[in-house]
mmCIF file of C-alpha atoms and ligand atoms in Angstrom:
data_model
loop_
_atom_site.group_PDB
_atom_site.id
_atom_site.type_symbol
_atom_site.label_atom_id
_atom_site.label_comp_id
_atom_site.label_asym_id
_atom_site.label_seq_id
_atom_site.Cartn_x
_atom_site.Cartn_y
_atom_site.Cartn_z
ATOM 1 C CA MET A 1 108.903 52.226 21.507
ATOM 2 C CA ALA A 2 106.350 54.685 22.781
ATOM 3 C CA SER A 3 104.895 55.896 26.073
ATOM 4 C CA GLY A 4 101.888 57.965 25.121
ATOM 5 C CA ASN A 5 99.146 58.704 22.638
ATOM 6 C CA GLY A 6 100.916 57.097 19.722
ATOM 7 C CA SER A 7 100.183 59.562 16.930
ATOM 8 C CA ASN A 8 103.697 59.023 15.601
ATOM 9 C CA VAL A 9 103.501 55.241 15.806
ATOM 10 C CA GLU A 10 100.147 55.305 14.043
ATOM 11 C CA ASN A 11 101.539 57.531 11.316
ATOM 12 C CA ILE A 12 104.596 55.304 10.849
ATOM 13 C CA CYS A 13 102.397 52.195 10.650
ATOM 14 C CA ARG A 14 100.191 53.862 8.053
ATOM 15 C CA PHE A 15 103.135 55.114 5.998
ATOM 16 C CA PHE A 16 104.709 51.652 5.735
ATOM 17 C CA GLU A 17 101.499 49.616 5.704
ATOM 18 C CA HIS A 18 101.805 48.588 2.052
ATOM 19 C CA ASN A 19 105.581 48.565 1.850
ATOM 20 C CA ASP A 20 106.828 44.974 1.462
ATOM 21 C CA ASN A 21 110.362 46.003 2.380
ATOM 22 C CA ILE A 22 109.458 47.091 5.879
ATOM 23 C CA GLU A 23 108.261 44.966 8.725
ATOM 24 C CA ILE A 24 107.334 46.520 12.033
ATOM 25 C CA LEU A 25 108.528 43.822 14.407
ATOM 26 C CA GLY A 26 106.814 45.164 17.493
ATOM 27 C CA VAL A 27 105.419 48.150 19.310
ATOM 28 C CA TYR A 28 106.743 48.294 22.848
ATOM 29 C CA THR A 29 105.492 50.494 25.653
ATOM 30 C CA ASN A 30 106.285 51.063 29.305
ATOM 31 C CA ASN A 31 102.773 52.410 29.884
ATOM 32 C CA PRO A 32 99.879 49.941 30.117
ATOM 33 C CA ARG A 33 97.417 52.838 29.634
ATOM 34 C CA ALA A 34 99.184 54.295 26.596
ATOM 35 C CA GLY A 35 96.856 55.290 23.765
ATOM 36 C CA VAL A 36 99.250 53.687 21.335
ATOM 37 C CA LEU A 37 98.021 50.249 22.437
ATOM 38 C CA GLU A 38 94.562 51.016 21.044
ATOM 39 C CA LEU A 39 95.741 52.760 17.883
ATOM 40 C CA ILE A 40 97.866 49.892 16.619
ATOM 41 C CA LYS A 41 94.974 47.452 16.732
ATOM 42 C CA ALA A 42 93.864 49.033 13.441
ATOM 43 C CA PHE A 43 97.031 47.533 11.947
ATOM 44 C CA ASP A 44 96.392 44.088 13.430
ATOM 45 C CA MET A 45 99.150 44.572 15.960
ATOM 46 C CA GLU A 46 99.205 43.951 19.679
ATOM 47 C CA GLY A 47 101.508 46.123 21.726
ATOM 48 C CA ILE A 48 103.969 44.683 24.190
ATOM 49 C CA VAL A 49 103.951 46.261 27.642
ATOM 50 C CA PHE A 50 107.095 46.026 29.737
ATOM 51 C CA ASP A 51 108.043 47.157 33.210
ATOM 52 C CA ARG A 52 111.056 48.933 34.669
ATOM 53 C CA THR A 53 112.748 45.688 35.736
ATOM 54 C CA SER A 54 112.694 44.074 32.320
ATOM 55 C CA PHE A 55 113.837 47.367 30.769
ATOM 56 C CA THR A 56 116.816 47.834 33.063
ATOM 57 C CA LYS A 57 117.849 44.276 33.928
ATOM 58 C CA GLY A 58 118.339 42.918 30.446
ATOM 59 C CA SER A 59 115.376 40.683 29.627
ATOM 60 C CA LEU A 60 113.710 43.152 27.260
ATOM 61 C CA LEU A 61 117.018 43.978 25.613
ATOM 62 C CA ARG A 62 117.634 40.261 25.009
ATOM 63 C CA GLU A 63 114.141 39.899 23.547
ATOM 64 C CA ILE A 64 114.672 42.793 21.155
ATOM 65 C CA LYS A 65 118.184 41.635 20.191
ATOM 66 C CA ASP A 66 116.659 38.310 19.184
ATOM 67 C CA LEU A 67 114.368 40.148 16.759
ATOM 68 C CA LYS A 68 117.466 41.549 14.997
ATOM 69 C CA PRO A 69 115.873 44.889 14.130
ATOM 70 C CA ASP A 70 117.530 47.182 11.611
ATOM 71 C CA LEU A 71 116.253 50.181 13.513
ATOM 72 C CA ILE A 72 114.706 50.964 16.886
ATOM 73 C CA VAL A 73 112.458 53.994 16.767
ATOM 74 C CA LEU A 74 111.628 55.974 19.888
ATOM 75 C CA ALA A 75 108.353 57.718 19.141
ATOM 76 C CA GLY A 76 107.405 59.574 22.284
ATOM 77 C CA PHE A 77 109.233 57.124 24.539
ATOM 78 C CA LEU A 78 109.989 58.788 27.844
ATOM 79 C CA TRP A 79 112.357 56.543 29.779
ATOM 80 C CA LYS A 80 116.073 57.185 29.557
ATOM 81 C CA ILE A 81 117.845 54.607 27.448
ATOM 82 C CA GLY A 82 120.577 52.696 29.308
ATOM 83 C CA VAL A 83 124.156 52.322 28.134
ATOM 84 C CA ASP A 84 123.572 48.604 27.547
ATOM 85 C CA TRP A 85 120.967 49.495 24.906
ATOM 86 C CA VAL A 86 123.181 52.098 23.249
ATOM 87 C CA LYS A 87 126.054 49.590 23.082
ATOM 88 C CA ALA A 88 123.792 46.862 21.696
ATOM 89 C CA PHE A 89 122.407 49.092 18.945
ATOM 90 C CA PRO A 90 125.026 51.657 17.967
ATOM 91 C CA ASN A 91 123.510 54.062 15.451
ATOM 92 C CA LYS A 92 120.454 51.866 15.275
ATOM 93 C CA MET A 93 118.249 53.768 17.700
ATOM 94 C CA ILE A 94 116.641 57.051 16.777
ATOM 95 C CA ASN A 95 114.459 59.459 18.698
ATOM 96 C CA ILE A 96 112.160 62.280 17.733
ATOM 97 C CA HIS A 97 112.216 65.360 19.917
ATOM 98 C CA PRO A 98 109.598 68.112 19.572
ATOM 99 C CA ALA A 99 112.031 71.030 19.709
ATOM 100 C CA LEU A 100 115.142 72.381 18.089
ATOM 101 C CA LEU A 101 117.820 70.621 20.107
ATOM 102 C CA PRO A 102 120.121 71.475 21.811
ATOM 103 C CA LYS A 103 117.472 73.884 23.043
ATOM 104 C CA TYR A 104 114.692 72.427 25.222
ATOM 105 C CA GLY A 105 116.308 69.030 25.686
ATOM 106 C CA GLY A 106 117.242 66.917 28.699
ATOM 107 C CA LYS A 107 115.420 65.499 31.684
ATOM 108 C CA GLY A 108 111.867 66.745 32.157
ATOM 109 C CA MET A 109 111.761 68.247 28.675
ATOM 110 C CA TYR A 110 109.078 66.319 26.866
ATOM 111 C CA GLY A 111 105.722 66.895 25.228
ATOM 112 C CA SER A 112 103.741 69.881 26.502
ATOM 113 C CA HIS A 113 106.495 70.947 28.951
ATOM 114 C CA ILE A 114 108.560 71.859 25.938
ATOM 115 C CA HIS A 115 105.808 73.826 24.211
ATOM 116 C CA GLU A 116 105.132 75.725 27.459
ATOM 117 C CA ALA A 117 108.801 76.661 27.775
ATOM 118 C CA VAL A 118 108.957 77.694 24.119
ATOM 119 C CA LYS A 119 105.949 79.949 24.682
ATOM 120 C CA GLU A 120 107.328 81.417 27.912
ATOM 121 C CA ASN A 121 110.544 82.355 26.150
ATOM 122 C CA ASN A 122 108.622 84.041 23.312
ATOM 123 C CA GLU A 123 110.497 81.988 20.737
ATOM 124 C CA LYS A 124 109.888 83.077 17.186
ATOM 125 C CA GLU A 125 110.354 79.574 15.891
ATOM 126 C CA THR A 126 110.402 75.972 17.053
ATOM 127 C CA GLY A 127 110.691 72.643 15.283
ATOM 128 C CA ILE A 128 111.578 68.985 15.518
ATOM 129 C CA THR A 129 114.833 67.100 15.824
ATOM 130 C CA ILE A 130 115.371 63.485 14.833
ATOM 131 C CA HIS A 131 118.614 62.160 16.242
ATOM 132 C CA TYR A 132 120.541 59.026 17.101
ATOM 133 C CA VAL A 133 120.281 57.931 20.709
ATOM 134 C CA ASN A 134 123.404 57.942 22.851
ATOM 135 C CA GLU A 135 124.039 57.686 26.605
ATOM 136 C CA GLU A 136 122.917 61.240 27.272
ATOM 137 C CA PHE A 137 119.359 62.492 27.106
ATOM 138 C CA ASP A 138 118.706 64.219 23.742
ATOM 139 C CA LYS A 139 122.407 64.552 22.921
ATOM 140 C CA GLY A 140 122.988 62.063 20.092
ATOM 141 C CA ASP A 141 124.032 63.111 16.593
ATOM 142 C CA PHE A 142 121.375 64.921 14.629
ATOM 143 C CA ILE A 143 119.869 63.270 11.577
ATOM 144 C CA PHE A 144 117.221 65.817 10.665
ATOM 145 C CA GLN A 145 115.870 69.121 11.877
ATOM 146 C CA THR A 146 113.195 71.368 10.521
ATOM 147 C CA THR A 147 111.663 74.558 11.845
ATOM 148 C CA VAL A 148 108.316 76.300 11.924
ATOM 149 C CA SER A 149 107.762 79.952 12.750
ATOM 150 C CA LEU A 150 105.548 81.049 15.623
ATOM 151 C CA LEU A 151 103.286 84.065 15.960
ATOM 152 C CA PRO A 152 103.108 86.042 19.230
ATOM 153 C CA GLU A 153 99.415 85.202 19.657
ATOM 154 C CA GLU A 154 99.917 81.434 19.397
ATOM 155 C CA ASN A 155 99.589 79.471 22.639
ATOM 156 C CA LYS A 156 101.117 76.164 23.701
ATOM 157 C CA PHE A 157 98.282 74.228 22.062
ATOM 158 C CA ASP A 158 98.882 75.965 18.744
ATOM 159 C CA ILE A 159 102.558 75.144 19.084
ATOM 160 C CA ALA A 160 101.731 71.489 19.793
ATOM 161 C CA THR A 161 99.568 71.367 16.668
ATOM 162 C CA LYS A 162 102.330 72.810 14.520
ATOM 163 C CA ILE A 163 104.853 70.351 15.926
ATOM 164 C CA GLN A 164 102.567 67.405 15.369
ATOM 165 C CA ARG A 165 102.136 68.462 11.750
ATOM 166 C CA LEU A 166 105.905 68.466 11.273
ATOM 167 C CA GLU A 167 106.234 65.074 12.942
ATOM 168 C CA GLN A 168 103.551 63.583 10.724
ATOM 169 C CA GLN A 169 105.114 65.045 7.614
ATOM 170 C CA TYR A 170 108.737 64.094 8.204
ATOM 171 C CA PHE A 171 109.276 61.258 10.683
ATOM 172 C CA PRO A 172 108.333 58.282 8.461
ATOM 173 C CA LYS A 173 110.264 59.766 5.539
ATOM 174 C CA VAL A 174 113.377 60.119 7.663
ATOM 175 C CA ILE A 175 112.973 56.512 8.828
ATOM 176 C CA ALA A 176 112.714 55.352 5.211
ATOM 177 C CA GLN A 177 115.770 57.370 4.302
ATOM 178 C CA ILE A 178 117.810 55.764 7.076
ATOM 179 C CA LEU A 179 116.669 52.243 6.281
ATOM 180 C CA PHE A 180 117.154 52.489 2.546
ATOM 181 C CA ASN A 181 120.145 54.789 2.674
ATOM 182 C CA ASN A 182 118.317 56.966 0.272
ATOM 183 C CA GLU A 183 120.176 60.101 -0.696
ATOM 184 C CA ASN A 184 117.062 61.794 -2.071
ATOM 185 C CA LYS A 185 116.348 64.972 -0.196
ATOM 186 C CA ILE A 186 113.342 64.823 2.114
HETATM 187 C C1 GAR B 201 105.818 63.674 20.317
HETATM 188 O O1 GAR B 201 105.587 65.046 20.122
HETATM 189 C C2 GAR B 201 107.294 63.418 20.477
HETATM 190 O O2 GAR B 201 108.095 64.268 19.701
HETATM 191 C C3 GAR B 201 107.488 63.706 21.945
HETATM 192 O O3 GAR B 201 106.362 63.142 22.559
HETATM 193 C C4 GAR B 201 105.254 63.233 21.666
HETATM 194 C C5 GAR B 201 104.586 61.879 21.587
HETATM 195 O O4 GAR B 201 103.382 61.979 20.887
HETATM 196 N N1 GAR B 201 108.711 63.153 22.441
HETATM 197 C C6 GAR B 201 109.381 63.704 23.445
HETATM 198 O O5 GAR B 201 108.999 64.688 24.050
HETATM 199 C C7 GAR B 201 110.671 62.983 23.797
HETATM 200 N N2 GAR B 201 111.470 63.761 24.688
HETATM 201 P P1 GAR B 201 102.667 60.668 20.330
HETATM 202 O O6 GAR B 201 102.612 59.666 21.473
HETATM 203 O O7 GAR B 201 101.320 61.131 19.913
HETATM 204 O O8 GAR B 201 103.495 60.159 19.189
#
């Protein structure tokens, strides 16, 4: 599930493209103008756009339950996940967050807002967190975290670039590790 540009979705699709043990059952977005809808065409996929009503009133949840996914991946998905979803998929929903949670998490903390705040606070490092999704924004158990150091002269765009590099490098590998219960260190 994604709301934006889709660089993570694209990277995940590419990583698993020739893996016969993985099937991407669908790419779902709440945003009809999301870049992700274009990007996935390269993988012969059509995105599924949904609205607030189907997301909150059960019809989308029923649709996804019927697919029986092993994992639901939030890759830049910006709506808060309801309790009904968390109950339906305990420990089967993961999210990537472009900061070192618990710092820079919660409502309003997404994408460039995070990098701006990191810059304003003169942080010497930032990073990514991949975590299970629970009822609270950005509060589920951590699965993976990694850091990158920042230089005083780097601006929010530099920070975004560094974060994207980490996401590209690690997110698909973490997904594979979860799905295949692979103990090998990432
Ligand atoms: C990613 O950096 C992801 O970590 C972040 O949104 C971006 C989506 O980029 N997610 C959040 O901020 C969630 N709170 P993408 O659409 O290019 O994958």
